[in-house]
Amino acid sequence: MSASRRAAAPPTAPPGRGRGACGRAGEMTDRRLWSYKEIAAHIGVRIDTVRSYRKHGLLPSPDLVENGRPYWYADTIRSWVVRRPGNRRARRDAED
């Protein structure tokens, strides 16, 4: 893999919005930023699959783009996972 293709560490969340930040009830609190790599690991697919999801408009808009790289807050992705098409786990859990 060339140096230009190596994944850089995700940037940190903006000041005052770190993981566990206090807020109103029901407000997202996990503000860690995830790249394609973390999203792929979370949902159990290949990184190229996540890129394809974005290309086809199946991922939410990135919460941050830094140096041309998109990043999403962990809570943004977790809420998308519950609603995403083909999420058999959410349907199975709803039936229980």
PDB file of N, CA and C in Angstrom, residues 27-71:
ATOM      1  N   GLU A  27     -29.886  12.803  23.814  1.00  0.00           N
ATOM      2  CA  GLU A  27     -28.909  13.388  22.909  1.00  0.00           C
ATOM      3  C   GLU A  27     -27.739  12.419  22.726  1.00  0.00           C
ATOM      4  N   MET A  28     -27.163  12.403  21.524  1.00  0.00           N
ATOM      5  CA  MET A  28     -26.024  11.530  21.273  1.00  0.00           C
ATOM      6  C   MET A  28     -24.857  11.941  22.167  1.00  0.00           C
ATOM      7  N   THR A  29     -24.144  10.947  22.684  1.00  0.00           N
ATOM      8  CA  THR A  29     -23.018  11.261  23.553  1.00  0.00           C
ATOM      9  C   THR A  29     -21.711  10.646  23.076  1.00  0.00           C
ATOM     10  N   ASP A  30     -21.731   9.654  22.180  1.00  0.00           N
ATOM     11  CA  ASP A  30     -20.493   9.045  21.715  1.00  0.00           C
ATOM     12  C   ASP A  30     -20.022   9.791  20.480  1.00  0.00           C
ATOM     13  N   ARG A  31     -19.100  10.723  20.678  1.00  0.00           N
ATOM     14  CA  ARG A  31     -18.669  11.600  19.597  1.00  0.00           C
ATOM     15  C   ARG A  31     -17.323  11.174  19.010  1.00  0.00           C
ATOM     16  N   ARG A  32     -16.953   9.906  19.216  1.00  0.00           N
ATOM     17  CA  ARG A  32     -15.744   9.423  18.541  1.00  0.00           C
ATOM     18  C   ARG A  32     -16.007   9.439  17.044  1.00  0.00           C
ATOM     19  N   LEU A  33     -14.978   9.773  16.288  1.00  0.00           N
ATOM     20  CA  LEU A  33     -15.119   9.817  14.835  1.00  0.00           C
ATOM     21  C   LEU A  33     -14.661   8.505  14.234  1.00  0.00           C
ATOM     22  N   TRP A  34     -15.485   7.958  13.337  1.00  0.00           N
ATOM     23  CA  TRP A  34     -15.198   6.688  12.677  1.00  0.00           C
ATOM     24  C   TRP A  34     -14.947   6.920  11.195  1.00  0.00           C
ATOM     25  N   SER A  35     -13.968   6.216  10.678  1.00  0.00           N
ATOM     26  CA  SER A  35     -13.687   6.217   9.251  1.00  0.00           C
ATOM     27  C   SER A  35     -14.373   5.007   8.628  1.00  0.00           C
ATOM     28  N   TYR A  36     -14.137   4.811   7.343  1.00  0.00           N
ATOM     29  CA  TYR A  36     -14.680   3.623   6.674  1.00  0.00           C
ATOM     30  C   TYR A  36     -14.267   2.349   7.415  1.00  0.00           C
ATOM     31  N   LYS A  37     -13.031   2.328   7.894  1.00  0.00           N
ATOM     32  CA  LYS A  37     -12.495   1.128   8.554  1.00  0.00           C
ATOM     33  C   LYS A  37     -13.303   0.759   9.805  1.00  0.00           C
ATOM     34  N   GLU A  38     -13.584   1.726  10.656  1.00  0.00           N
ATOM     35  CA  GLU A  38     -14.338   1.445  11.883  1.00  0.00           C
ATOM     36  C   GLU A  38     -15.791   1.076  11.578  1.00  0.00           C
ATOM     37  N   ILE A  39     -16.363   1.722  10.577  1.00  0.00           N
ATOM     38  CA  ILE A  39     -17.742   1.385  10.188  1.00  0.00           C
ATOM     39  C   ILE A  39     -17.800  -0.049   9.674  1.00  0.00           C
ATOM     40  N   ALA A  40     -16.853  -0.418   8.808  1.00  0.00           N
ATOM     41  CA  ALA A  40     -16.822  -1.778   8.261  1.00  0.00           C
ATOM     42  C   ALA A  40     -16.697  -2.805   9.379  1.00  0.00           C
ATOM     43  N   ALA A  41     -15.822  -2.554  10.337  1.00  0.00           N
ATOM     44  CA  ALA A  41     -15.654  -3.483  11.458  1.00  0.00           C
ATOM     45  C   ALA A  41     -16.934  -3.576  12.280  1.00  0.00           C
ATOM     46  N   HIS A  42     -17.601  -2.463  12.477  1.00  0.00           N
ATOM     47  CA  HIS A  42     -18.823  -2.438  13.290  1.00  0.00           C
ATOM     48  C   HIS A  42     -19.951  -3.255  12.660  1.00  0.00           C
ATOM     49  N   ILE A  43     -20.090  -3.178  11.347  1.00  0.00           N
ATOM     50  CA  ILE A  43     -21.207  -3.878  10.701  1.00  0.00           C
ATOM     51  C   ILE A  43     -20.789  -5.198  10.056  1.00  0.00           C
ATOM     52  N   GLY A  44     -19.498  -5.530  10.123  1.00  0.00           N
ATOM     53  CA  GLY A  44     -19.040  -6.826   9.642  1.00  0.00           C
ATOM     54  C   GLY A  44     -18.984  -6.967   8.132  1.00  0.00           C
ATOM     55  N   VAL A  45     -18.554  -5.901   7.458  1.00  0.00           N
ATOM     56  CA  VAL A  45     -18.401  -5.951   5.999  1.00  0.00           C
ATOM     57  C   VAL A  45     -17.012  -5.440   5.645  1.00  0.00           C
ATOM     58  N   ARG A  46     -16.662  -5.528   4.361  1.00  0.00           N
ATOM     59  CA  ARG A  46     -15.377  -5.021   3.895  1.00  0.00           C
ATOM     60  C   ARG A  46     -15.426  -3.503   3.751  1.00  0.00           C
ATOM     61  N   ILE A  47     -14.265  -2.884   3.838  1.00  0.00           N
ATOM     62  CA  ILE A  47     -14.170  -1.428   3.712  1.00  0.00           C
ATOM     63  C   ILE A  47     -14.735  -0.966   2.371  1.00  0.00           C
ATOM     64  N   ASP A  48     -14.459  -1.711   1.303  1.00  0.00           N
ATOM     65  CA  ASP A  48     -14.983  -1.338  -0.015  1.00  0.00           C
ATOM     66  C   ASP A  48     -16.507  -1.344  -0.048  1.00  0.00           C
ATOM     67  N   THR A  49     -17.116  -2.200   0.752  1.00  0.00           N
ATOM     68  CA  THR A  49     -18.580  -2.239   0.819  1.00  0.00           C
ATOM     69  C   THR A  49     -19.109  -0.937   1.410  1.00  0.00           C
ATOM     70  N   VAL A  50     -18.463  -0.461   2.460  1.00  0.00           N
ATOM     71  CA  VAL A  50     -18.887   0.803   3.088  1.00  0.00           C
ATOM     72  C   VAL A  50     -18.704   1.956   2.102  1.00  0.00           C
ATOM     73  N   ARG A  51     -17.602   1.956   1.368  1.00  0.00           N
ATOM     74  CA  ARG A  51     -17.396   3.002   0.350  1.00  0.00           C
ATOM     75  C   ARG A  51     -18.502   2.952  -0.701  1.00  0.00           C
ATOM     76  N   SER A  52     -18.891   1.738  -1.074  1.00  0.00           N
ATOM     77  CA  SER A  52     -19.964   1.570  -2.049  1.00  0.00           C
ATOM     78  C   SER A  52     -21.292   2.096  -1.490  1.00  0.00           C
ATOM     79  N   TYR A  53     -21.542   1.837  -0.204  1.00  0.00           N
ATOM     80  CA  TYR A  53     -22.758   2.366   0.429  1.00  0.00           C
ATOM     81  C   TYR A  53     -22.797   3.886   0.296  1.00  0.00           C
ATOM     82  N   ARG A  54     -21.661   4.538   0.547  1.00  0.00           N
ATOM     83  CA  ARG A  54     -21.636   6.006   0.446  1.00  0.00           C
ATOM     84  C   ARG A  54     -21.846   6.453  -0.991  1.00  0.00           C
ATOM     85  N   LYS A  55     -21.160   5.789  -1.924  1.00  0.00           N
ATOM     86  CA  LYS A  55     -21.274   6.140  -3.341  1.00  0.00           C
ATOM     87  C   LYS A  55     -22.717   6.068  -3.817  1.00  0.00           C
ATOM     88  N   HIS A  56     -23.463   5.093  -3.301  1.00  0.00           N
ATOM     89  CA  HIS A  56     -24.846   4.893  -3.722  1.00  0.00           C
ATOM     90  C   HIS A  56     -25.852   5.598  -2.808  1.00  0.00           C
ATOM     91  N   GLY A  57     -25.363   6.442  -1.911  1.00  0.00           N
ATOM     92  CA  GLY A  57     -26.252   7.234  -1.060  1.00  0.00           C
ATOM     93  C   GLY A  57     -26.894   6.462   0.074  1.00  0.00           C
ATOM     94  N   LEU A  58     -26.298   5.348   0.474  1.00  0.00           N
ATOM     95  CA  LEU A  58     -26.881   4.526   1.531  1.00  0.00           C
ATOM     96  C   LEU A  58     -26.346   4.860   2.915  1.00  0.00           C
ATOM     97  N   LEU A  59     -25.257   5.599   2.984  1.00  0.00           N
ATOM     98  CA  LEU A  59     -24.698   6.044   4.269  1.00  0.00           C
ATOM     99  C   LEU A  59     -25.193   7.455   4.547  1.00  0.00           C
ATOM    100  N   PRO A  60     -25.306   7.824   5.815  1.00  0.00           N
ATOM    101  CA  PRO A  60     -25.630   9.231   6.104  1.00  0.00           C
ATOM    102  C   PRO A  60     -24.466  10.125   5.663  1.00  0.00           C
ATOM    103  N   SER A  61     -24.731  11.385   5.505  1.00  0.00           N
ATOM    104  CA  SER A  61     -23.677  12.340   5.163  1.00  0.00           C
ATOM    105  C   SER A  61     -22.629  12.338   6.266  1.00  0.00           C
ATOM    106  N   PRO A  62     -21.359  12.507   5.901  1.00  0.00           N
ATOM    107  CA  PRO A  62     -20.314  12.543   6.931  1.00  0.00           C
ATOM    108  C   PRO A  62     -20.528  13.704   7.890  1.00  0.00           C
ATOM    109  N   ASP A  63     -20.165  13.480   9.143  1.00  0.00           N
ATOM    110  CA  ASP A  63     -20.234  14.547  10.139  1.00  0.00           C
ATOM    111  C   ASP A  63     -19.048  15.499  10.002  1.00  0.00           C
ATOM    112  N   LEU A  64     -17.968  14.989   9.402  1.00  0.00           N
ATOM    113  CA  LEU A  64     -16.763  15.788   9.233  1.00  0.00           C
ATOM    114  C   LEU A  64     -16.012  15.257   8.018  1.00  0.00           C
ATOM    115  N   VAL A  65     -15.465  16.159   7.226  1.00  0.00           N
ATOM    116  CA  VAL A  65     -14.558  15.777   6.143  1.00  0.00           C
ATOM    117  C   VAL A  65     -13.270  16.544   6.397  1.00  0.00           C
ATOM    118  N   GLU A  66     -12.177  15.803   6.556  1.00  0.00           N
ATOM    119  CA  GLU A  66     -10.889  16.418   6.825  1.00  0.00           C
ATOM    120  C   GLU A  66      -9.885  15.889   5.814  1.00  0.00           C
ATOM    121  N   ASN A  67      -9.251  16.793   5.100  1.00  0.00           N
ATOM    122  CA  ASN A  67      -8.294  16.418   4.040  1.00  0.00           C
ATOM    123  C   ASN A  67      -8.932  15.472   3.031  1.00  0.00           C
ATOM    124  N   GLY A  68     -10.188  15.694   2.737  1.00  0.00           N
ATOM    125  CA  GLY A  68     -10.891  14.876   1.755  1.00  0.00           C
ATOM    126  C   GLY A  68     -11.379  13.534   2.286  1.00  0.00           C
ATOM    127  N   ARG A  69     -11.114  13.232   3.545  1.00  0.00           N
ATOM    128  CA  ARG A  69     -11.544  11.963   4.135  1.00  0.00           C
ATOM    129  C   ARG A  69     -12.794  12.173   4.976  1.00  0.00           C
ATOM    130  N   PRO A  70     -13.828  11.340   4.743  1.00  0.00           N
ATOM    131  CA  PRO A  70     -15.057  11.492   5.523  1.00  0.00           C
ATOM    132  C   PRO A  70     -14.973  10.761   6.867  1.00  0.00           C
ATOM    133  N   TYR A  71     -15.606  11.349   7.870  1.00  0.00           N
ATOM    134  CA  TYR A  71     -15.689  10.742   9.199  1.00  0.00           C
ATOM    135  C   TYR A  71     -17.103  10.927   9.720  1.00  0.00           C
TER     136      TYR A  71
END
